[in-house]
mmCIF file of C-alpha atoms in Angstrom:
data_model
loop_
_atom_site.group_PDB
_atom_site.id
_atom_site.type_symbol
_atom_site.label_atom_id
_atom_site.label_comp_id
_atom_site.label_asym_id
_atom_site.label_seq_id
_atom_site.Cartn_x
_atom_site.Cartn_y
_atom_site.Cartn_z
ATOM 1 C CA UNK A 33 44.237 -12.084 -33.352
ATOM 2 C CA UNK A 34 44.019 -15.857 -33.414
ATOM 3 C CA UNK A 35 43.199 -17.315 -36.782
ATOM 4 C CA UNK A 36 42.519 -20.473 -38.501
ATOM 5 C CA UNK A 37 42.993 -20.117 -42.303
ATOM 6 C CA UNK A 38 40.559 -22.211 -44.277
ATOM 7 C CA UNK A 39 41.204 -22.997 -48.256
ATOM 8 C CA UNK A 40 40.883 -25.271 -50.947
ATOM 9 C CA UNK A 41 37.167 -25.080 -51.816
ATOM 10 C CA UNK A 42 35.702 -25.301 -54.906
ATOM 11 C CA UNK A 43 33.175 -27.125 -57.208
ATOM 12 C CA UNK A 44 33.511 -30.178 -58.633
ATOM 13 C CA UNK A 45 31.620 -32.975 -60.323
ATOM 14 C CA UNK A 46 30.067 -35.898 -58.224
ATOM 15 C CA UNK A 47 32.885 -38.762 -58.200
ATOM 16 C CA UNK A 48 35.737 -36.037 -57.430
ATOM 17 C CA UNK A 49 37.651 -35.449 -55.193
ATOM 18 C CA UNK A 50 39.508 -31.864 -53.519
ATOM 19 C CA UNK A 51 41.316 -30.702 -50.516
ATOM 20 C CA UNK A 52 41.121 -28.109 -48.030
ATOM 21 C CA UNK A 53 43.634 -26.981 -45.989
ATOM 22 C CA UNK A 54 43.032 -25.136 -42.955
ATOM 23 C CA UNK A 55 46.773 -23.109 -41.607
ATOM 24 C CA UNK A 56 47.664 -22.121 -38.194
ATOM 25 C CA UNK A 57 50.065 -19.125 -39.188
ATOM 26 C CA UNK A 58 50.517 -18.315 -35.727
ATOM 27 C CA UNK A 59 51.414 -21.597 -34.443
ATOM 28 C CA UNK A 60 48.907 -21.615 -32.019
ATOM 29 C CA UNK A 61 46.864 -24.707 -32.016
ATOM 30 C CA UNK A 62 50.130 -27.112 -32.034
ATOM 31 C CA UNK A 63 49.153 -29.070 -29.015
ATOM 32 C CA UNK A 64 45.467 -28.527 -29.926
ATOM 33 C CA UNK A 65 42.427 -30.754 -31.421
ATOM 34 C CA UNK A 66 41.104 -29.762 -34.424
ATOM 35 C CA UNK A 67 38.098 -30.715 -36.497
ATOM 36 C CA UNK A 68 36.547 -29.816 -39.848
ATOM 37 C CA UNK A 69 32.640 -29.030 -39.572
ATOM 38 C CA UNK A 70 30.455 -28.377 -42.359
ATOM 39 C CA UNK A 71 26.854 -26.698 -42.958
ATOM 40 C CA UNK A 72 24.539 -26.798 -46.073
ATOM 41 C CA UNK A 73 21.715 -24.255 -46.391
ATOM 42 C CA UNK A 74 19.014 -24.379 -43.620
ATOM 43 C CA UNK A 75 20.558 -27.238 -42.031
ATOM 44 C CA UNK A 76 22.621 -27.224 -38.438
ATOM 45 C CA UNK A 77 26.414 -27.563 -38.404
ATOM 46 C CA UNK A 78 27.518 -31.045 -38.362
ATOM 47 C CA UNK A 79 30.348 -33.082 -37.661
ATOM 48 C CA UNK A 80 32.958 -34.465 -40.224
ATOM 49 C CA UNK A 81 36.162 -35.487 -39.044
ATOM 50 C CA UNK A 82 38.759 -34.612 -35.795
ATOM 51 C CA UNK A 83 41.817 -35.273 -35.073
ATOM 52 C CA UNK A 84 44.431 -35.394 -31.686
ATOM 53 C CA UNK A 85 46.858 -32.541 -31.376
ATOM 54 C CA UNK A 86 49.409 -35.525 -32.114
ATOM 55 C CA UNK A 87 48.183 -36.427 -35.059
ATOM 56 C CA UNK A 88 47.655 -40.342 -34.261
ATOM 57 C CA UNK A 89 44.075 -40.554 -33.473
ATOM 58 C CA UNK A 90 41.194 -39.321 -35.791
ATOM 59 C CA UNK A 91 37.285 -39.651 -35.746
ATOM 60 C CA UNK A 92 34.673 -39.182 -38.725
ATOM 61 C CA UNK A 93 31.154 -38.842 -39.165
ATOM 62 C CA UNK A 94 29.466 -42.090 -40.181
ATOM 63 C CA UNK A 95 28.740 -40.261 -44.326
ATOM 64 C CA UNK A 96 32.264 -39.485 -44.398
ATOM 65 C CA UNK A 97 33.685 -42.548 -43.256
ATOM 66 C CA UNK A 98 36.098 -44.061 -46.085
ATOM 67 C CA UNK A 99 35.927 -41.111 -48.401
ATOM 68 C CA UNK A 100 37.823 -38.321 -46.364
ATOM 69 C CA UNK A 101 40.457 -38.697 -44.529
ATOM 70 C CA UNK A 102 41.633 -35.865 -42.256
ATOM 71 C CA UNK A 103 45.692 -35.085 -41.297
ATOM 72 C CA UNK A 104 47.485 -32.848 -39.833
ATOM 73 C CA UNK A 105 51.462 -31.702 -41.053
ATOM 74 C CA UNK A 106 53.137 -30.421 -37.829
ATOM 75 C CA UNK A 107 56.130 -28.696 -39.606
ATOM 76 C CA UNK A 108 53.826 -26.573 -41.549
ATOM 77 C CA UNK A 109 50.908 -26.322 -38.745
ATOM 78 C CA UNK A 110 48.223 -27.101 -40.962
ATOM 79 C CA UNK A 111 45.212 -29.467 -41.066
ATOM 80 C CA UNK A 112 44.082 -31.542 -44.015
ATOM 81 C CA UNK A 113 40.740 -32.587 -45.515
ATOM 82 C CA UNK A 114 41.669 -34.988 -47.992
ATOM 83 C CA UNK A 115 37.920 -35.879 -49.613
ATOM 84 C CA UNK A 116 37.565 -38.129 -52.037
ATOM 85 C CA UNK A 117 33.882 -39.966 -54.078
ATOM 86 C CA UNK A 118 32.725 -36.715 -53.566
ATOM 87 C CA UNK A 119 28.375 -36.497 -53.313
ATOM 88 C CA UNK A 120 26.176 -33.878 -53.979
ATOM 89 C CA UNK A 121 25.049 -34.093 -50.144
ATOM 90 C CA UNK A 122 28.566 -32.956 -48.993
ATOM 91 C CA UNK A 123 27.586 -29.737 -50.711
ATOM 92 C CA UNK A 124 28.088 -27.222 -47.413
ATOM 93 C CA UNK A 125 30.410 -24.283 -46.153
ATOM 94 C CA UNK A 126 33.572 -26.516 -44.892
ATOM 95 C CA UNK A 127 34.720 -24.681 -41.076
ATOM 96 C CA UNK A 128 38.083 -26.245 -39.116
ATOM 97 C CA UNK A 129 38.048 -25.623 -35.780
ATOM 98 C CA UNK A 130 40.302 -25.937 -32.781
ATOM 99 C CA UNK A 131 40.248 -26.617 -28.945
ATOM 100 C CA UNK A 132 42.587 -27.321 -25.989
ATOM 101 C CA UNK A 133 41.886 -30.620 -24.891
ATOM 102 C CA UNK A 134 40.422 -33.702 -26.382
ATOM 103 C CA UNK A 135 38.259 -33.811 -29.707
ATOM 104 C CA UNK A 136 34.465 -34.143 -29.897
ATOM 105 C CA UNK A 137 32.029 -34.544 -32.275
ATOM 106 C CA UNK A 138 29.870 -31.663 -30.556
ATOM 107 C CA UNK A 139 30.827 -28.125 -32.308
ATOM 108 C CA UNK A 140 29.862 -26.318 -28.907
ATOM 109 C CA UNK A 141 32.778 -27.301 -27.480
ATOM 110 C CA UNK A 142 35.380 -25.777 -30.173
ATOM 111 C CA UNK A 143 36.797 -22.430 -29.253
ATOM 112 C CA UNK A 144 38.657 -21.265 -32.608
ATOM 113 C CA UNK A 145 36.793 -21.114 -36.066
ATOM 114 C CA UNK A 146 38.055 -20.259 -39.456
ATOM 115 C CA UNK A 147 35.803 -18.057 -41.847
ATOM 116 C CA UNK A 148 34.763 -21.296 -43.803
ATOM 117 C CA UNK A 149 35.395 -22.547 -47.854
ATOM 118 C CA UNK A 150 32.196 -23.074 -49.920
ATOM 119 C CA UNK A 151 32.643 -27.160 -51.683
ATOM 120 C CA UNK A 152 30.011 -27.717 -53.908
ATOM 121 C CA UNK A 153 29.598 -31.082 -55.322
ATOM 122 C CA UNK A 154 27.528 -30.748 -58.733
ATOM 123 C CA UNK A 155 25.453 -34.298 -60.246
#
């Protein structure tokens, strides 16, 4: 079964910062985009960051921009949410996702889905 591994969740006060990690244990998504969605109580799924199965070229939602930065570690075929000035409004279940092909902001288009990791941002 193909699996994305999602962790590093966890509450923390407004101003802080955490990471989540999201692991490819099968070594599947190498030459795959991935992306890190997130979605808050009675609200859609929305976009936060992406980034090119190489690693050079990454994307992020405009409420992100400058606080998270997202990376990806090939030798250990995992994905990085590095988030930082954290907000109550980035409260949300945190999903990575993968696809073959290019990265887009549209979660439609993503084929692989980890089981999510609750971040809740307290003020």
């Amino acid at each position: 079964q193909v699996q994305l591994v999602e962790s590093g969740g966890g509450l923390v006060q407004a101003g802080g910062s955490l990471r989540l990690s999201c692991a490819d244990p099968e070594r599947t998504f190498s030459t795959y985009s991935m992306a890190w969605f997130r979605q808050a109580p009675g609200k859609e799924r929305e976009f936060v960051a992406a980034i090119s199965w190489t690693g050079l070229s990454t994307y992020y939602a405009d409420p992100v921009k400058g606080r998270f930065t997202v990376s990806r570690d090939k030798a250990e075929n995992t994905m990085y949410l590095e988030m930082n000035n954290l907000k109550p409004e980035d409260t949300a279940i945190y999903y990575c996702a993968a696809r073959s092909g290019g990265y887009y902001s549209d979660w439609k288009v993503y084929e692989y889905w980890g089981q999510g990791t609750q971040v809740t941002v307290s003020s």
